[in-house]
Amino acid sequence: MRKVLKGNFIFTRIFGEYEIYRDFYLAIENGKIVDFFKFLPIKYKNWELIEYKDKMIIPSFMDIHLHGAQFENIGLGMDLPLLPWLETYTFPEENKFASNDYAEKVYDKFVKDLIYHGTTRACVFGTIHESSKILFDKFIEYGIGGYIGKVNMNRNCPEYLQEKNSYEETLNFLDYTINKSDMVKPIITPRFIPSCTNELMEKLGKLAEEKKLLVQSHLSENKDEIKWVKELQPDTSYTGAYQKYNMLGEKNISIMAHCVHISDAELPLMQNENFYVAHCPTSNFALKSGLAGIRRFLDNNINVGIGTDVSGGYTLSMRQCIVAAVETSNLYDTYVEKSKPLSMCEAFYLGTKGGGKIFGNVGSFEVGYEFDALVIDDNSTLPLEKRLEKFIFDGKNEDIIEVYAKGVQIK
Amino acid sequence: MRKVLKGNFIFTRIFGEYEIYRDFYLAIENGKIVDFFKFLPIKYKNWELIEYKDKMIIPSFMDIHLHGAQFENIGLGMDLPLLPWLETYTFPEENKFASNDYAEKVYDKFVKDLIYHGTTRACVFGTIHESSKILFDKFIEYGIGGYIGKVNMNRNCPEYLQEKNSYEETLNFLDYTINKSDMVKPIITPRFIPSCTNELMEKLGKLAEEKKLLVQSHLSENKDEIKWVKELQPDTSYTGAYQKYNMLGEKNISIMAHCVHISDAELPLMQNENFYVAHCPTSNFALKSGLAGIRRFLDNNINVGIGTDVSGGYTLSMRQCIVAAVETSNLYDTYVEKSKPLSMCEAFYLGTKGGGKIFGNVGSFEVGYEFDALVIDDNSTLPLEKRLEKFIFDGKNEDIIEVYAKGVQIK
């Protein structure tokens, strides 16, 4: 698997800086970028050469928080805040995934729509059901990568979604998935503090450590939810509750979605190179969760990526979420506290390399990185950085003519 | 021009209520809806019948504030607030419209993109130039309707855009446009208070009265702008300054874009059945203008429609602006003052019938209304109200398979 692509590349190696290679060659071997050059060296003369001419090539998107089983609910029931929204719209939909046939149908559409929107890696919640394995296999089938979680819930939810053997079913899911793919991996996925008993959380934390698995969950999304967590875990903060179970990156990468209402006291708990905030700005707008202060995390050396949080978020479009991240930062500066807004370049970094680190070296065009990319045919003659920004703000998905994941053209 | 359409119709006759006709017939004569029925009466048997089967038919969008000449700047330069943004990005681009060739090229793309996004009526700013006539003619050519303004600016702008004979050039524009089309009309368009001398404003107000012309401008978008207006018009409020010149609906319809920072004292000045707020939520997000309190206007019986405000707004997608209107109302309730958020149904009304009133009877499917509509093929079996909301939140423009404006299929 060796090829050379020629075209116009733009990406963000460094937070806040575009790096641009116009009319450059990029050599890929076994899915990884091995070289980058202005003139084609003789040693590559026999490699397959693909000429993209005027097209723009950018890193594909890394969606670090979303719910595959909520795909059919996109754009529905955006009239309620988190807790009643879960009860009214989300849990009944997730219940349908007890059926493998239903799961097969929806997960197939879901993964296609991810690719349509230019996403090639994702951290995804399935449901409590066996059918989460189908989601896992769909990622393999379509050639995209990421972490797939069978959700853990053994309290405070409708009976039909309350697991009796949450831990054992997690082991079963791991048995099926753990060494199945190079690009798709299982991830420990307690829904959030309210839905898992302390005993289960304890066991899941240990399991993650033992099997070297990542952990994903929700943290500090909504004020009512935070109050509820305080009742359940009165001796600590919401962040502190995850710390109890080693779920803040102590043992392996942890991804916590939202982090909207984080107190100063909680901030140091998040300062771990393996901890990631999954910023979900469209979801926070829609569910009235509040404005997350992303600059504050970045200034405190806390990792941040972007998630669409479908279907709290109403689109799988990472472009729209990147725009919403900029908008959130604008509003945060005006209405919460003085804080330098994110530039588009910074938000683009978060949606590509920022979240991409979770999946290894991906989300940037650097030597040694896996080549995940979008080839864009937008008929534009603008300078590349303007062209990129225009594409993010108001591009058309139809203009994404090719999609690469780990060097393989999947669209 | 007589035809009967059969399909699934959804619209909002009343603010906040969907009206749904599933498998209904709708009869159109000379562009207007003349009848609506469950079974086809004998008298229509000879009319052309178009069967849309499972497709969804909704009113097309009414974009009541945007700048045609800023089309090429969509998604560019979103890093500055209003006043430096105008100087740095907007004025240099508008200057290019001194060339008719350039205008022809851009306005052609612009009008096509409006239709692509499902907009069939719009209130548009051109530039100060003669080429605004080209914009006017493009609307006629492509069969959409609205109001086109040659912009007035005779102070406080770069010399290259400062008119010497602003009034006379407006007369010239009116001569060319005033009785040219049934669906496309000229509109008096002082850019905003800072860019027109008092004398010019006075004359424009009288001209609008005399020729029964509508007026459009900008009002209270940004705090620095408001401060500037206060310096220029120290004896009154920003709204009061327009009142001086009869530009608040006293003589004919007036459309004022933004209205973000309106004091309680200004509110009564806006309570006129011919006055419209053009709410531009994506623009307000992007340029950090602030959150407009739309419920407050509605509770005070002030008309509201929605505008994309390209290129302060970064997309011609009215769908995205309708979503952003809901989001703005969510955030306003949380961060400015308690205020019931807009439902999607309410925001949809604002983007269709709410703004549509400016153009006559359009934006709804009622007998006597001009038939402006989108036929949507989204392969959905959801109940129509959910199907509509899903389309607004996360639909694909490719699914808009046909567009009607005044009964004529233009796409």
mmCIF file with all atom_site columns, C-alpha atoms in Angstrom, chain B residues 28-112:
data_model
loop_
_atom_site.group_PDB
_atom_site.id
_atom_site.type_symbol
_atom_site.label_atom_id
_atom_site.label_alt_id
_atom_site.label_comp_id
_atom_site.label_asym_id
_atom_site.label_entity_id
_atom_site.label_seq_id
_atom_site.pdbx_PDB_ins_code
_atom_site.Cartn_x
_atom_site.Cartn_y
_atom_site.Cartn_z
_atom_site.occupancy
_atom_site.B_iso_or_equiv
_atom_site.pdbx_formal_charge
_atom_site.auth_seq_id
_atom_site.auth_comp_id
_atom_site.auth_asym_id
_atom_site.auth_atom_id
_atom_site.pdbx_PDB_model_num
ATOM 1  C CA . ILE B 1 28  ? -53.186 27.236 -7.775  1.00 0.00 ? 28  ILE B CA 1
ATOM 2  C CA . GLU B 1 29  ? -54.344 29.832 -10.252 1.00 0.00 ? 29  GLU B CA 1
ATOM 3  C CA . ASN B 1 30  ? -52.172 32.715 -11.423 1.00 0.00 ? 30  ASN B CA 1
ATOM 4  C CA . GLY B 1 31  ? -49.651 31.962 -8.716  1.00 0.00 ? 31  GLY B CA 1
ATOM 5  C CA . LYS B 1 32  ? -52.144 32.024 -5.881  1.00 0.00 ? 32  LYS B CA 1
ATOM 6  C CA . ILE B 1 33  ? -53.660 29.315 -3.769  1.00 0.00 ? 33  ILE B CA 1
ATOM 7  C CA . VAL B 1 34  ? -57.349 29.191 -4.587  1.00 0.00 ? 34  VAL B CA 1
ATOM 8  C CA . ASP B 1 35  ? -58.463 26.048 -2.848  1.00 0.00 ? 35  ASP B CA 1
ATOM 9  C CA . PHE B 1 36  ? -57.433 23.222 -0.529  1.00 0.00 ? 36  PHE B CA 1
ATOM 10 C CA . PHE B 1 37  ? -59.319 19.922 -0.317  1.00 0.00 ? 37  PHE B CA 1
ATOM 11 C CA . LYS B 1 38  ? -59.196 16.301 0.669   1.00 0.00 ? 38  LYS B CA 1
ATOM 12 C CA . PHE B 1 39  ? -61.049 15.041 -2.434  1.00 0.00 ? 39  PHE B CA 1
ATOM 13 C CA . LEU B 1 40  ? -60.632 16.541 -5.876  1.00 0.00 ? 40  LEU B CA 1
ATOM 14 C CA . PRO B 1 41  ? -63.822 18.422 -6.841  1.00 0.00 ? 41  PRO B CA 1
ATOM 15 C CA . ILE B 1 42  ? -65.097 17.913 -10.338 1.00 0.00 ? 42  ILE B CA 1
ATOM 16 C CA . LYS B 1 43  ? -64.374 21.501 -11.394 1.00 0.00 ? 43  LYS B CA 1
ATOM 17 C CA . TYR B 1 44  ? -60.625 20.852 -11.131 1.00 0.00 ? 44  TYR B CA 1
ATOM 18 C CA . LYS B 1 45  ? -60.650 17.681 -13.217 1.00 0.00 ? 45  LYS B CA 1
ATOM 19 C CA . ASN B 1 46  ? -59.255 19.473 -16.225 1.00 0.00 ? 46  ASN B CA 1
ATOM 20 C CA . TRP B 1 47  ? -56.502 21.294 -14.386 1.00 0.00 ? 47  TRP B CA 1
ATOM 21 C CA . GLU B 1 48  ? -52.960 19.973 -14.571 1.00 0.00 ? 48  GLU B CA 1
ATOM 22 C CA . LEU B 1 49  ? -52.458 17.569 -11.655 1.00 0.00 ? 49  LEU B CA 1
ATOM 23 C CA . ILE B 1 50  ? -49.039 17.067 -10.105 1.00 0.00 ? 50  ILE B CA 1
ATOM 24 C CA . GLU B 1 51  ? -48.746 14.197 -7.648  1.00 0.00 ? 51  GLU B CA 1
ATOM 25 C CA . TYR B 1 52  ? -46.060 14.534 -4.998  1.00 0.00 ? 52  TYR B CA 1
ATOM 26 C CA . LYS B 1 53  ? -47.031 11.319 -3.221  1.00 0.00 ? 53  LYS B CA 1
ATOM 27 C CA . ASP B 1 54  ? -44.996 10.919 -0.009  1.00 0.00 ? 54  ASP B CA 1
ATOM 28 C CA . LYS B 1 55  ? -43.040 14.098 -0.403  1.00 0.00 ? 55  LYS B CA 1
ATOM 29 C CA . MET B 1 56  ? -43.297 16.943 2.082   1.00 0.00 ? 56  MET B CA 1
ATOM 30 C CA . ILE B 1 57  ? -44.300 20.412 0.876   1.00 0.00 ? 57  ILE B CA 1
ATOM 31 C CA . ILE B 1 58  ? -43.433 23.409 3.044   1.00 0.00 ? 58  ILE B CA 1
ATOM 32 C CA . PRO B 1 59  ? -43.398 27.172 2.524   1.00 0.00 ? 59  PRO B CA 1
ATOM 33 C CA . SER B 1 60  ? -40.099 28.359 1.117   1.00 0.00 ? 60  SER B CA 1
ATOM 34 C CA . PHE B 1 61  ? -37.968 30.745 3.127   1.00 0.00 ? 61  PHE B CA 1
ATOM 35 C CA . MET B 1 62  ? -38.237 34.524 3.381   1.00 0.00 ? 62  MET B CA 1
ATOM 36 C CA . ASP B 1 63  ? -34.849 36.093 4.047   1.00 0.00 ? 63  ASP B CA 1
ATOM 37 C CA . ILE B 1 64  ? -35.532 39.636 5.145   1.00 0.00 ? 64  ILE B CA 1
ATOM 38 C CA . HIS B 1 65  ? -31.999 40.920 5.528   1.00 0.00 ? 65  HIS B CA 1
ATOM 39 C CA . LEU B 1 66  ? -28.849 40.246 3.574   1.00 0.00 ? 66  LEU B CA 1
ATOM 40 C CA . HIS B 1 67  ? -26.205 41.795 1.354   1.00 0.00 ? 67  HIS B CA 1
ATOM 41 C CA . GLY B 1 68  ? -25.892 40.403 -2.155  1.00 0.00 ? 68  GLY B CA 1
ATOM 42 C CA . ALA B 1 69  ? -22.572 42.105 -2.728  1.00 0.00 ? 69  ALA B CA 1
ATOM 43 C CA . GLN B 1 70  ? -21.019 40.358 0.253   1.00 0.00 ? 70  GLN B CA 1
ATOM 44 C CA . PHE B 1 71  ? -21.677 36.915 -1.185  1.00 0.00 ? 71  PHE B CA 1
ATOM 45 C CA . GLU B 1 72  ? -18.041 36.200 -1.999  1.00 0.00 ? 72  GLU B CA 1
ATOM 46 C CA . ASN B 1 73  ? -17.088 37.099 1.566   1.00 0.00 ? 73  ASN B CA 1
ATOM 47 C CA . ILE B 1 74  ? -19.221 34.354 3.114   1.00 0.00 ? 74  ILE B CA 1
ATOM 48 C CA . GLY B 1 75  ? -17.172 32.620 5.773   1.00 0.00 ? 75  GLY B CA 1
ATOM 49 C CA . LEU B 1 76  ? -14.261 35.017 5.498   1.00 0.00 ? 76  LEU B CA 1
ATOM 50 C CA . GLY B 1 77  ? -12.999 37.454 8.098   1.00 0.00 ? 77  GLY B CA 1
ATOM 51 C CA . MET B 1 78  ? -15.207 36.417 10.973  1.00 0.00 ? 78  MET B CA 1
ATOM 52 C CA . ASP B 1 79  ? -12.563 37.512 13.449  1.00 0.00 ? 79  ASP B CA 1
ATOM 53 C CA . LEU B 1 80  ? -13.600 41.148 13.886  1.00 0.00 ? 80  LEU B CA 1
ATOM 54 C CA . PRO B 1 81  ? -16.603 42.977 15.381  1.00 0.00 ? 81  PRO B CA 1
ATOM 55 C CA . LEU B 1 82  ? -18.854 45.134 13.220  1.00 0.00 ? 82  LEU B CA 1
ATOM 56 C CA . LEU B 1 83  ? -16.999 48.406 12.667  1.00 0.00 ? 83  LEU B CA 1
ATOM 57 C CA . PRO B 1 84  ? -13.478 47.121 11.933  1.00 0.00 ? 84  PRO B CA 1
ATOM 58 C CA . TRP B 1 85  ? -15.089 44.220 10.028  1.00 0.00 ? 85  TRP B CA 1
ATOM 59 C CA . LEU B 1 86  ? -16.778 46.716 7.713   1.00 0.00 ? 86  LEU B CA 1
ATOM 60 C CA . GLU B 1 87  ? -13.539 48.595 7.085   1.00 0.00 ? 87  GLU B CA 1
ATOM 61 C CA . THR B 1 88  ? -11.331 45.550 6.681   1.00 0.00 ? 88  THR B CA 1
ATOM 62 C CA . TYR B 1 89  ? -13.440 43.056 4.770   1.00 0.00 ? 89  TYR B CA 1
ATOM 63 C CA . THR B 1 90  ? -16.745 44.455 3.650   1.00 0.00 ? 90  THR B CA 1
ATOM 64 C CA . PHE B 1 91  ? -16.072 47.835 2.106   1.00 0.00 ? 91  PHE B CA 1
ATOM 65 C CA . PRO B 1 92  ? -13.164 46.621 -0.072  1.00 0.00 ? 92  PRO B CA 1
ATOM 66 C CA . GLU B 1 93  ? -15.355 43.799 -1.398  1.00 0.00 ? 93  GLU B CA 1
ATOM 67 C CA . GLU B 1 94  ? -18.307 46.095 -2.061  1.00 0.00 ? 94  GLU B CA 1
ATOM 68 C CA . ASN B 1 95  ? -15.995 48.408 -3.942  1.00 0.00 ? 95  ASN B CA 1
ATOM 69 C CA . LYS B 1 96  ? -15.548 45.704 -6.585  1.00 0.00 ? 96  LYS B CA 1
ATOM 70 C CA . PHE B 1 97  ? -19.159 46.237 -7.607  1.00 0.00 ? 97  PHE B CA 1
ATOM 71 C CA . ALA B 1 98  ? -18.131 49.380 -9.424  1.00 0.00 ? 98  ALA B CA 1
ATOM 72 C CA . SER B 1 99  ? -17.476 46.821 -12.152 1.00 0.00 ? 99  SER B CA 1
ATOM 73 C CA . ASN B 1 100 ? -20.603 45.533 -13.854 1.00 0.00 ? 100 ASN B CA 1
ATOM 74 C CA . ASP B 1 101 ? -18.726 42.466 -15.015 1.00 0.00 ? 101 ASP B CA 1
ATOM 75 C CA . TYR B 1 102 ? -17.821 41.526 -11.476 1.00 0.00 ? 102 TYR B CA 1
ATOM 76 C CA . ALA B 1 103 ? -21.360 42.245 -10.296 1.00 0.00 ? 103 ALA B CA 1
ATOM 77 C CA . GLU B 1 104 ? -22.856 40.118 -13.047 1.00 0.00 ? 104 GLU B CA 1
ATOM 78 C CA . LYS B 1 105 ? -20.683 37.176 -12.070 1.00 0.00 ? 105 LYS B CA 1
ATOM 79 C CA . VAL B 1 106 ? -21.232 37.378 -8.314  1.00 0.00 ? 106 VAL B CA 1
ATOM 80 C CA . TYR B 1 107 ? -24.930 38.249 -8.354  1.00 0.00 ? 107 TYR B CA 1
ATOM 81 C CA . ASP B 1 108 ? -25.583 35.331 -10.650 1.00 0.00 ? 108 ASP B CA 1
ATOM 82 C CA . LYS B 1 109 ? -23.967 32.923 -8.179  1.00 0.00 ? 109 LYS B CA 1
ATOM 83 C CA . PHE B 1 110 ? -25.697 34.667 -5.307  1.00 0.00 ? 110 PHE B CA 1
ATOM 84 C CA . VAL B 1 111 ? -29.220 34.260 -6.651  1.00 0.00 ? 111 VAL B CA 1
ATOM 85 C CA . LYS B 1 112 ? -28.578 30.630 -7.566  1.00 0.00 ? 112 LYS B CA 1
#
